XYZ file of N, CA and C in Angstrom:
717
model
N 102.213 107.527 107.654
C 101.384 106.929 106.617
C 102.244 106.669 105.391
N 102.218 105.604 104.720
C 103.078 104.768 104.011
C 102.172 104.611 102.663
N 101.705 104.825 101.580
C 101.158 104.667 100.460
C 102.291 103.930 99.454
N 101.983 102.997 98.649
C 102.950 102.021 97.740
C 102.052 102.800 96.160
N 102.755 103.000 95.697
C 102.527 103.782 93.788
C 102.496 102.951 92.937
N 102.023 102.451 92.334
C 102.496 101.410 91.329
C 101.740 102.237 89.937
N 102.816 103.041 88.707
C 102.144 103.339 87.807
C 103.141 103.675 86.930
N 103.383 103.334 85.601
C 103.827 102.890 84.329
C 104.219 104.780 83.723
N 103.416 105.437 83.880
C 103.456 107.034 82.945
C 104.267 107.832 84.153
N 105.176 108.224 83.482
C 106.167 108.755 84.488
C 105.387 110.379 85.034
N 104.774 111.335 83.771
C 104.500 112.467 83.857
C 103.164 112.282 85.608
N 102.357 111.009 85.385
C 101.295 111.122 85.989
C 101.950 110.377 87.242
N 102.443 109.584 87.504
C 103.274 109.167 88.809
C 103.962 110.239 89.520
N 104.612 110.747 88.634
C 105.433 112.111 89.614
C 104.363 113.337 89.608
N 103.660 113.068 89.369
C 102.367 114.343 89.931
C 101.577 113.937 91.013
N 101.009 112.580 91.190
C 100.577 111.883 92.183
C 101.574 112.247 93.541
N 103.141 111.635 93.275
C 103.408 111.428 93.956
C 103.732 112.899 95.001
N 103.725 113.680 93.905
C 103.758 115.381 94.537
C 102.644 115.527 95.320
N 101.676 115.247 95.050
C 100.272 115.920 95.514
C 100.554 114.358 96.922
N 100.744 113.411 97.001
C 101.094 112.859 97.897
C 101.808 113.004 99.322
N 102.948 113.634 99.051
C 104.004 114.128 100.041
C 103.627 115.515 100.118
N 102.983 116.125 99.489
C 101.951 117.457 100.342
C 100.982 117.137 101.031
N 100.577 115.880 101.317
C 99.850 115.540 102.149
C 100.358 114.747 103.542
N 101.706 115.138 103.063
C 102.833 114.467 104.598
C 102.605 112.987 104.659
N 102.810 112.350 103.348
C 102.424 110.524 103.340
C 103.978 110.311 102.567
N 104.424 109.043 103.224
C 105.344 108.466 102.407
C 104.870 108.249 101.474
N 105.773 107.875 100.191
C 105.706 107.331 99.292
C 106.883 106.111 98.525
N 106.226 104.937 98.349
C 107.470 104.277 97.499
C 106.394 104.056 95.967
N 107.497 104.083 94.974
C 106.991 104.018 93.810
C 107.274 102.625 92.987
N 106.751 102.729 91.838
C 107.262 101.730 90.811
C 106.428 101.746 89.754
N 106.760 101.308 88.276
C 106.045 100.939 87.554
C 106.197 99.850 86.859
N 106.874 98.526 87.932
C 106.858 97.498 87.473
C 105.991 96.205 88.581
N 105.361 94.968 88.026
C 104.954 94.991 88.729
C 104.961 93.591 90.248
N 106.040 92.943 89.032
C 106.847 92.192 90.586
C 108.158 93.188 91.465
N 108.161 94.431 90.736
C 108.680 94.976 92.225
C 108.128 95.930 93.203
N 106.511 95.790 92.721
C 105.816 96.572 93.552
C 105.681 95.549 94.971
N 105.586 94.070 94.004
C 105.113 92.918 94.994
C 106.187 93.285 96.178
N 107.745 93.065 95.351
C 108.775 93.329 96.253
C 108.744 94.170 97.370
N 108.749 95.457 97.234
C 108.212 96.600 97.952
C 107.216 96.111 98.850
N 105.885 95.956 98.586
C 105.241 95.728 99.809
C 105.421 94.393 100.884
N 106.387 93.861 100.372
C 106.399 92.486 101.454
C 108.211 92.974 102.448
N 108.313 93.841 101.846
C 109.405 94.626 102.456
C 109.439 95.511 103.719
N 107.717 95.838 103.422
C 107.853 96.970 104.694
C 106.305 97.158 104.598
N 105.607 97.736 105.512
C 104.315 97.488 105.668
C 104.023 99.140 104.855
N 102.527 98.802 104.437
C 102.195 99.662 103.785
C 100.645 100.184 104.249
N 100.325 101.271 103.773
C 98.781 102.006 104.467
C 97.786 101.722 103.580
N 98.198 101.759 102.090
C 97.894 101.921 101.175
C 98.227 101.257 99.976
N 97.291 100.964 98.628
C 98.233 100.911 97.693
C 97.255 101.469 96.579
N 97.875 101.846 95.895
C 97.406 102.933 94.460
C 98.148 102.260 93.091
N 97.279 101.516 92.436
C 97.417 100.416 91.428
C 96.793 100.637 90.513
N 98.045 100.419 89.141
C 97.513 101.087 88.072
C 97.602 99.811 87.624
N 96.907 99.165 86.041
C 96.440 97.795 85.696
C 97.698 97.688 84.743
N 97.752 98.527 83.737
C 98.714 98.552 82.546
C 99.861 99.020 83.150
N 100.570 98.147 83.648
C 101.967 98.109 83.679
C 102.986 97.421 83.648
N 104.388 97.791 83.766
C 105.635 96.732 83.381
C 105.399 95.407 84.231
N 105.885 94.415 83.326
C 106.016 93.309 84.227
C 104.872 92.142 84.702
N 104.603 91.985 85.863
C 103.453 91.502 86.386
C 102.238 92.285 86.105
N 101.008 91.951 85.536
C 99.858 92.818 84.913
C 99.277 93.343 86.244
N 98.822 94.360 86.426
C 97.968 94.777 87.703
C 96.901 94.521 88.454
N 96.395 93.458 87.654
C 95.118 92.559 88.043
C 95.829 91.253 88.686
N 96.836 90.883 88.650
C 97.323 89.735 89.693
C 98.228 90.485 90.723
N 98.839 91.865 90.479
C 99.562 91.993 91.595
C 98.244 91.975 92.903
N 97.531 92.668 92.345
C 96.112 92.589 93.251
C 95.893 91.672 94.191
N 95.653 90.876 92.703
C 95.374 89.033 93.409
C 96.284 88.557 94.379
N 97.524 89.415 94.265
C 98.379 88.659 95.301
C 98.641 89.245 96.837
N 98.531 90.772 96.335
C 98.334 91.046 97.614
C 97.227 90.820 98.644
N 95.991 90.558 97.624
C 94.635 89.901 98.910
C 95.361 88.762 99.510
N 95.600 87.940 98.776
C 96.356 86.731 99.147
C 96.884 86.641 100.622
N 97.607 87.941 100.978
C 98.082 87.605 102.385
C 97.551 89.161 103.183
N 96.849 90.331 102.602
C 96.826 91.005 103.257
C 95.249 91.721 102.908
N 94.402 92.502 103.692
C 93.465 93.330 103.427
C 93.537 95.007 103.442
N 95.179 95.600 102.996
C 95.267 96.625 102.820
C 94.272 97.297 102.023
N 93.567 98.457 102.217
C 93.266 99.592 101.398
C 93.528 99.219 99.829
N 93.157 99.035 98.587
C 94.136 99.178 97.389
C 92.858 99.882 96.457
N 93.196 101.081 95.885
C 92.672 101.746 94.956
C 93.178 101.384 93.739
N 92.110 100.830 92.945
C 93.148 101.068 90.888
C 92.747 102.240 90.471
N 93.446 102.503 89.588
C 93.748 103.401 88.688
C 93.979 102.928 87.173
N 93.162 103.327 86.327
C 93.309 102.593 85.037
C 92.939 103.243 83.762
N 93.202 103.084 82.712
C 92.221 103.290 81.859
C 91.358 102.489 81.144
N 90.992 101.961 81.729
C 90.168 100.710 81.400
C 88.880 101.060 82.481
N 87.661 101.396 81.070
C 86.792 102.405 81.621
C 85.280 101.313 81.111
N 85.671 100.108 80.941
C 84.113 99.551 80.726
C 83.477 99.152 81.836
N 82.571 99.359 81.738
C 81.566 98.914 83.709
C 82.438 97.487 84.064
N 82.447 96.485 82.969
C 82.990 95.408 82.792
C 84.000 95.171 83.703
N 85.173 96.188 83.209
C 86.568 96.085 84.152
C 86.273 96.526 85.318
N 85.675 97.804 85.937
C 85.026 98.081 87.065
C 85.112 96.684 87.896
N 83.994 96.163 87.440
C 83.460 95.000 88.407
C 84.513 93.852 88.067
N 85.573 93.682 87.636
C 86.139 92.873 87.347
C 87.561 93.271 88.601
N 87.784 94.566 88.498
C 89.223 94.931 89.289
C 88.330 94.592 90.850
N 86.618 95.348 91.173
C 86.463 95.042 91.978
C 86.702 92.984 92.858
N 86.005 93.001 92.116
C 86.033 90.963 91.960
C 86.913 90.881 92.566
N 88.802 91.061 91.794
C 89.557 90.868 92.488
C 89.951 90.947 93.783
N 89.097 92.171 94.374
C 89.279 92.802 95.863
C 89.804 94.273 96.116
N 89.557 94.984 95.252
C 90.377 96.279 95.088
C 89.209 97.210 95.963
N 89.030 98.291 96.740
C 88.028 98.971 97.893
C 87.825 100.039 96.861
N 88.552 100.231 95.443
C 87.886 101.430 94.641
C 88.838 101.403 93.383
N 88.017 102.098 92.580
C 88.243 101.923 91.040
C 88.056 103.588 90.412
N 89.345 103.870 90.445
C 89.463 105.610 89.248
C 89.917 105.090 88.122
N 89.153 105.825 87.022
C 89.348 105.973 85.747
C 90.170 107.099 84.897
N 91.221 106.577 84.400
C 91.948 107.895 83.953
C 91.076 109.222 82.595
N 91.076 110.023 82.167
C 91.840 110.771 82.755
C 91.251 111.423 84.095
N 92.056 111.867 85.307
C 90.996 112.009 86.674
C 92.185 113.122 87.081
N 91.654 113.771 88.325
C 92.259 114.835 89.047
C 92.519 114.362 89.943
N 93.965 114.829 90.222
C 94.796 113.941 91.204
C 94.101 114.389 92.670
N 93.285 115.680 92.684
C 92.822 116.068 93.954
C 91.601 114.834 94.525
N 90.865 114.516 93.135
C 90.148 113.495 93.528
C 90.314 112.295 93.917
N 91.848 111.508 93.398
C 92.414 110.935 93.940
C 92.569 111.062 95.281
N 93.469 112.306 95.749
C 93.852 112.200 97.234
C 92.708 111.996 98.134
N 91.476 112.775 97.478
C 90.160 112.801 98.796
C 89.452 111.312 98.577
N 89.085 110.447 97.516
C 89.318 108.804 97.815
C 90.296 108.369 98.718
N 91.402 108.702 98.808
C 92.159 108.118 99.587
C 91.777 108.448 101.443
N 91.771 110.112 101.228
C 91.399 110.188 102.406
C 90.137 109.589 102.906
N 88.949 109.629 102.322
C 88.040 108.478 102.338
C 87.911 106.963 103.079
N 89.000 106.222 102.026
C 89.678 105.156 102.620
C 90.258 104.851 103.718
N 90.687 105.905 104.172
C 91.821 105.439 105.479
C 90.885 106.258 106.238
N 90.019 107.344 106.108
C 89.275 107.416 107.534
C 88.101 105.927 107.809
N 87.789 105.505 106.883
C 87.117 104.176 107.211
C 87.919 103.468 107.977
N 89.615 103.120 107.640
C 90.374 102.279 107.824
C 90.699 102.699 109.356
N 90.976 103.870 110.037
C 91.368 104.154 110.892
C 90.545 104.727 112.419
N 88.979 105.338 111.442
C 88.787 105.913 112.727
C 87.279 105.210 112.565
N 87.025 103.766 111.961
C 85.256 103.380 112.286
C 85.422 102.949 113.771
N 84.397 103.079 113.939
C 84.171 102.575 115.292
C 82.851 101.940 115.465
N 82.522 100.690 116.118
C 81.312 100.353 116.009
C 79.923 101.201 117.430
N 78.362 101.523 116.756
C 77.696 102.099 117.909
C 78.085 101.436 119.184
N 78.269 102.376 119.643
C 78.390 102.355 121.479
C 76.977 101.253 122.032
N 75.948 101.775 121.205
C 75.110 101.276 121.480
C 74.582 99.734 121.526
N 75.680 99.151 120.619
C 75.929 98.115 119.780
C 76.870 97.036 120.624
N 76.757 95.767 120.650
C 77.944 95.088 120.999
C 79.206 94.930 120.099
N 80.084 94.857 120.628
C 81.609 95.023 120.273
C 81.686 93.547 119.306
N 80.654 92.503 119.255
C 80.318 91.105 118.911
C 79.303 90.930 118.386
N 78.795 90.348 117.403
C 77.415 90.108 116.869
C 77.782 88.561 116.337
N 76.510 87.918 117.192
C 76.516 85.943 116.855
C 75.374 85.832 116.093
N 75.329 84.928 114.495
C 74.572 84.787 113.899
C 74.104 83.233 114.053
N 73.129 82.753 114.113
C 72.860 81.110 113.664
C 73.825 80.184 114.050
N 73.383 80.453 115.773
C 74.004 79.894 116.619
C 75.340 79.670 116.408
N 75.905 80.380 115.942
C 78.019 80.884 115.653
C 78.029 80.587 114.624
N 77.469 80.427 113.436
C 78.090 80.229 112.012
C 78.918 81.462 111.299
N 77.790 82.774 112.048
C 78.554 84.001 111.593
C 78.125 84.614 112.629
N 80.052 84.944 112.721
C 80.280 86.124 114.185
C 81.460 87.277 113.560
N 80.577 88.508 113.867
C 81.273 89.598 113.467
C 81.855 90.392 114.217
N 82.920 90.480 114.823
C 83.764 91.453 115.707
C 83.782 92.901 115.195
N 83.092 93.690 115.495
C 83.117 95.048 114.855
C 84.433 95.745 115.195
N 85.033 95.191 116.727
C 86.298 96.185 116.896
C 87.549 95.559 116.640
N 87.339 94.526 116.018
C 88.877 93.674 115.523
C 88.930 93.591 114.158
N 87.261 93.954 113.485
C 87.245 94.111 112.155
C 87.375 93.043 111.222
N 86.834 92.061 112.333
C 87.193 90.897 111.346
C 85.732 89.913 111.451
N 85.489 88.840 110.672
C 84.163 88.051 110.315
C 84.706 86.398 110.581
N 83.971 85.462 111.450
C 84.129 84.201 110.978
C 83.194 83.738 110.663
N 83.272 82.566 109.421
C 82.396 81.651 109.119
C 82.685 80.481 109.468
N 81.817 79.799 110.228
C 81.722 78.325 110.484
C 82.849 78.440 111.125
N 83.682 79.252 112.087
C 84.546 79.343 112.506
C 85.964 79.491 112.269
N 85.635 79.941 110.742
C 87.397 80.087 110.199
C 87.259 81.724 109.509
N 88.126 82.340 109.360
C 88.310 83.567 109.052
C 87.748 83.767 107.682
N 87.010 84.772 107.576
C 86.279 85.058 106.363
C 87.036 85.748 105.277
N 88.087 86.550 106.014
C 89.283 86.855 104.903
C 88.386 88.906 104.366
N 87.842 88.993 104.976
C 87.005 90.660 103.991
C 88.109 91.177 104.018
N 87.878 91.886 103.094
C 88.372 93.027 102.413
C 87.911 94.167 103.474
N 88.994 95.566 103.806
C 88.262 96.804 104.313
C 86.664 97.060 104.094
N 86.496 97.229 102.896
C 85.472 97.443 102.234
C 84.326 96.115 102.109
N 84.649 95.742 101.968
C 83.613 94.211 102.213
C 83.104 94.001 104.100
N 84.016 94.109 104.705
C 83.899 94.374 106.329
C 82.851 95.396 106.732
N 83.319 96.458 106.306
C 82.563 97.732 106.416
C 80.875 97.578 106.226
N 81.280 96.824 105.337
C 79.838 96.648 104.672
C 78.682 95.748 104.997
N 79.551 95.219 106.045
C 79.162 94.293 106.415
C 78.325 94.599 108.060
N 79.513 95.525 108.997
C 78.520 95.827 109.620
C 77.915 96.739 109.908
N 77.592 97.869 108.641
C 76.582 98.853 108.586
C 75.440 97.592 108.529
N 75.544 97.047 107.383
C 74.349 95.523 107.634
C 73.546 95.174 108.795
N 74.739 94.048 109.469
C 74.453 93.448 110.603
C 74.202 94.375 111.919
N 74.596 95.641 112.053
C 74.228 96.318 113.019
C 72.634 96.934 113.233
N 72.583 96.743 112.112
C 70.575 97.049 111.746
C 69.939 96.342 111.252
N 69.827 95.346 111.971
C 68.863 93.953 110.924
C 67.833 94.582 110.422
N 67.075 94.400 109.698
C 65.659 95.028 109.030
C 65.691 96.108 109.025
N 66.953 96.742 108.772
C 66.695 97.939 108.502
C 67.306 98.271 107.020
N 66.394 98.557 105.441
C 66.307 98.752 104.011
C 67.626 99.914 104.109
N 68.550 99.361 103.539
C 69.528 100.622 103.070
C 69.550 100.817 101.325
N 69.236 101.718 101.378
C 69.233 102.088 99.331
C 70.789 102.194 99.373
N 71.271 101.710 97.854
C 72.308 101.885 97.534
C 72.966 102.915 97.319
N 72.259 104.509 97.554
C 72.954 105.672 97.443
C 73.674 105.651 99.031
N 72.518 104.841 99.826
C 73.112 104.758 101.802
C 74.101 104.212 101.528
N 74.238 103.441 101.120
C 75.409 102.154 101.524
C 76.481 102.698 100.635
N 76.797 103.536 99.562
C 77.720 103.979 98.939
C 78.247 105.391 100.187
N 77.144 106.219 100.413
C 77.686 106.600 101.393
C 78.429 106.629 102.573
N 77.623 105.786 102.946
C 78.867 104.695 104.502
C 79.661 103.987 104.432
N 79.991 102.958 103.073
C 80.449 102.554 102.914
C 81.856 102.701 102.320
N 81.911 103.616 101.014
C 82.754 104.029 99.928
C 83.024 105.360 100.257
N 82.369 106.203 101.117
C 82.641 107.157 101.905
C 82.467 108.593 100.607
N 81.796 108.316 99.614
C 81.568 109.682 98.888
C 80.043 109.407 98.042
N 79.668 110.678 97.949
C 78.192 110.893 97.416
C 78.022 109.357 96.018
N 76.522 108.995 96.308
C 76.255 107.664 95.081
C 76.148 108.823 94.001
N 76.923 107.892 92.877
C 76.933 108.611 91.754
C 75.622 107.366 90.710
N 74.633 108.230 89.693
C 73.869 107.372 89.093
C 74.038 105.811 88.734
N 75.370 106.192 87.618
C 75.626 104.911 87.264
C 76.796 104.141 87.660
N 76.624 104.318 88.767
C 77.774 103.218 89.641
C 77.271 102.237 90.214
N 77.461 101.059 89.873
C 77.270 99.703 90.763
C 78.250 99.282 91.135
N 79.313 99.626 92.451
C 80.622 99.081 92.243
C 80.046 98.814 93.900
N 79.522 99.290 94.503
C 78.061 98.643 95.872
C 77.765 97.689 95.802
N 77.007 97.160 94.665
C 76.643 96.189 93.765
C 77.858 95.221 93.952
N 78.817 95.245 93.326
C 80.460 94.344 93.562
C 80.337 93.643 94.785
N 80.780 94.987 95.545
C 80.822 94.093 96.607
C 79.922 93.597 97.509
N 78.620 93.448 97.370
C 78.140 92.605 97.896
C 77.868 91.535 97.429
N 78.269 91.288 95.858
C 78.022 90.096 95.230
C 79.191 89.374 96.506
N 80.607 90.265 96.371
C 82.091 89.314 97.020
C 81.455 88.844 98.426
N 80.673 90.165 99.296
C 80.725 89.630 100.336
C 80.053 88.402 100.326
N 78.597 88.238 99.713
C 77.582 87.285 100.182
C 78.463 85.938 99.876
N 79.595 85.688 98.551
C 80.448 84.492 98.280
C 81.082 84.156 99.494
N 81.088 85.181 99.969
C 82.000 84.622 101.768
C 81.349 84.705 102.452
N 80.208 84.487 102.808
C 79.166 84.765 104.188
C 78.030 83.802 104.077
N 77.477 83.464 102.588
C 76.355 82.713 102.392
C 76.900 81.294 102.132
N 75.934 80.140 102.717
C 76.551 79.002 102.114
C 76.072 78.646 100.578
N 75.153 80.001 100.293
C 74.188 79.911 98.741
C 73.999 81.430 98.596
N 75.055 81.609 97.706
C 75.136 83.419 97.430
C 73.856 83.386 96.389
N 73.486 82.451 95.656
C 72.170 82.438 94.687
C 70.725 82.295 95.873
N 71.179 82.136 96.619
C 70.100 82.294 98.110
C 70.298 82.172 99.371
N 70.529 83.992 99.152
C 71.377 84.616 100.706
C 70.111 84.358 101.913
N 70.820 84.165 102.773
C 70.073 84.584 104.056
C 70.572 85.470 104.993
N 71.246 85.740 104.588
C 71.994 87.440 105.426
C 71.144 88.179 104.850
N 71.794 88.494 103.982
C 71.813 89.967 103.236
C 70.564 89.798 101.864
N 69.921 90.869 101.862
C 68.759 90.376 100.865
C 68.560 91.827 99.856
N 68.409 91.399 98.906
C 67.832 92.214 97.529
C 66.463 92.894 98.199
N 66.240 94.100 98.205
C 64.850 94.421 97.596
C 64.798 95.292 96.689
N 63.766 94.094 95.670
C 64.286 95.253 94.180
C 63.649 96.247 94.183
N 64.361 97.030 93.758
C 63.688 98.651 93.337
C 64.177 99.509 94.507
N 64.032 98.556 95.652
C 64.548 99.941 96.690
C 66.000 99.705 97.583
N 66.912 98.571 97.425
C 67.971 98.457 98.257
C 68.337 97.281 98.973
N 69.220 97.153 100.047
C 69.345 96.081 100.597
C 68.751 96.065 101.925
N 69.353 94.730 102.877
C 68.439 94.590 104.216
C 69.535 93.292 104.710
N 69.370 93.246 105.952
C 70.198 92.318 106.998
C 68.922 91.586 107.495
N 68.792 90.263 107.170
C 67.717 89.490 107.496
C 67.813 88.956 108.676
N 68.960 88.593 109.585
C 69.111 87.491 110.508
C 69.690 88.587 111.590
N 68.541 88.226 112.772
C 68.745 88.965 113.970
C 70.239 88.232 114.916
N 70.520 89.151 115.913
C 71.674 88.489 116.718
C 71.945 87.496 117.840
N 72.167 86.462 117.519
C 71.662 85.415 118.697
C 71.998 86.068 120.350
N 73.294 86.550 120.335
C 73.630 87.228 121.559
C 74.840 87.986 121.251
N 74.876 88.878 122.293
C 75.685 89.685 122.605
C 76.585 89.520 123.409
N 78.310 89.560 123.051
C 79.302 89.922 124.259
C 80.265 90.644 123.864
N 80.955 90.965 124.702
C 82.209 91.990 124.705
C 83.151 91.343 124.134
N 83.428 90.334 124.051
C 84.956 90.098 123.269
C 84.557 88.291 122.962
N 85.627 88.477 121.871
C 84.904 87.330 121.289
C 86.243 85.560 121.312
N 85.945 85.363 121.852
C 87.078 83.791 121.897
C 87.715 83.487 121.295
């Protein structure tokens, strides 16, 4: 396991990176931020742990660039604590957002979080390995982890994926947003977090041809979300 560091305060990088390699994970570091870019197009990575304020390239486009070609894991780290930036680092595509000052233990168990989503989901047995929406507009491969629309790659994020088919695997079935933070983000809903909220604004932009009027995925206010559109058919592997 390969984690990429990207963070500017030397005292809090080399504490991370301690509590890191006690967890038997590589580590490469930096706190600049076209050579974090460098670094990850160098060698594949598990992870990345992205801080906003740092040298160089600002941390909100290294972001941008790594969605660009990849759907790694990427946690920020920031101090930039307004709900505002929240949903703003999310936007970009980031699967989670810590606010400094934080405990690096809580760090590591987000992470572990992350990569057990990343490594060990598996879709119900019960479930096809394929789900066809509206006659193929949207087909979701649960075991390749990937979504097409209209037949071209939908591009999700870990976390946007995920989320996608706790969804589609239960049409009509109401998930409250404390559920879906649970299954999804993989730790207890905290009150005032809408970062759930995020990403389903991102997903429905990639799934709906009218995110202002989804037909997937639906609001019910006061109590949560819902998967509106049943599965045209079922198969084992998908073309």
């Amino acid at each position: 396991m390969r984690i990429l560091l990207v963070e500017d305060e030397p005292k809090i990088r080399e504490v991370i990176i301690a509590y890191l390699k006690n967890e038997g994970w590589d580590v490469d570091y930096t706190s600049d931020g076209h050579e974090a870019l460098r670094l990850f197009q160098e060698r594949p990575h598990d992870l990345v742990l992205l801080d906003l304020m740092i040298e160089g390239l600002p941390g909100e486009e290294v972001c941008r660039e790594i969605r660009r070609h990849s759907v790694v894991p990427i946690i920020m780290i920031t101090s930039k604590s307004r709900e505002s930036d929240t949903i703003a680092g999310l936007g970009l595509g980031a699967d989670d957002y810590i606010v400094k000052p934080f405990r690096v233990k809580e760090v590591v168990a987000r992470i572990h979080a992350l990569l057990r989503r990343v490594s060990h989901y598996k879709p119900d047995k019960a479930e096809s390995s394929v789900l066809t929406f509206d006659r193929g507009r949207l087909v979701v491969n649960l075991e390749a982890g990937s979504a097409l629309v209209d037949g071209r790659n939908a591009n999700l994020t870990t976390t946007e994926f995920k989320l996608l088919s706790v969804l589609a695997q239960k049409p009509g079935k109401l998930f409250s947003r404390s559920d879906l933070t649970y299954q999804v983000l993989g730790y207890r809903f905290q009150g005032d977090s809408r970062s759930i909220d995020t990403h389903l604004k991102n997903l429905r932009k990639k799934i709906e041809s009218d995110p202002r009027e989804p037909r997937y995925i639906l609001t019910m206010v006061g109590s949560g979300y819902k998967f509106a559109a049943e599965p045209e058919r079922k198969e084992q592997d998908m073309t």
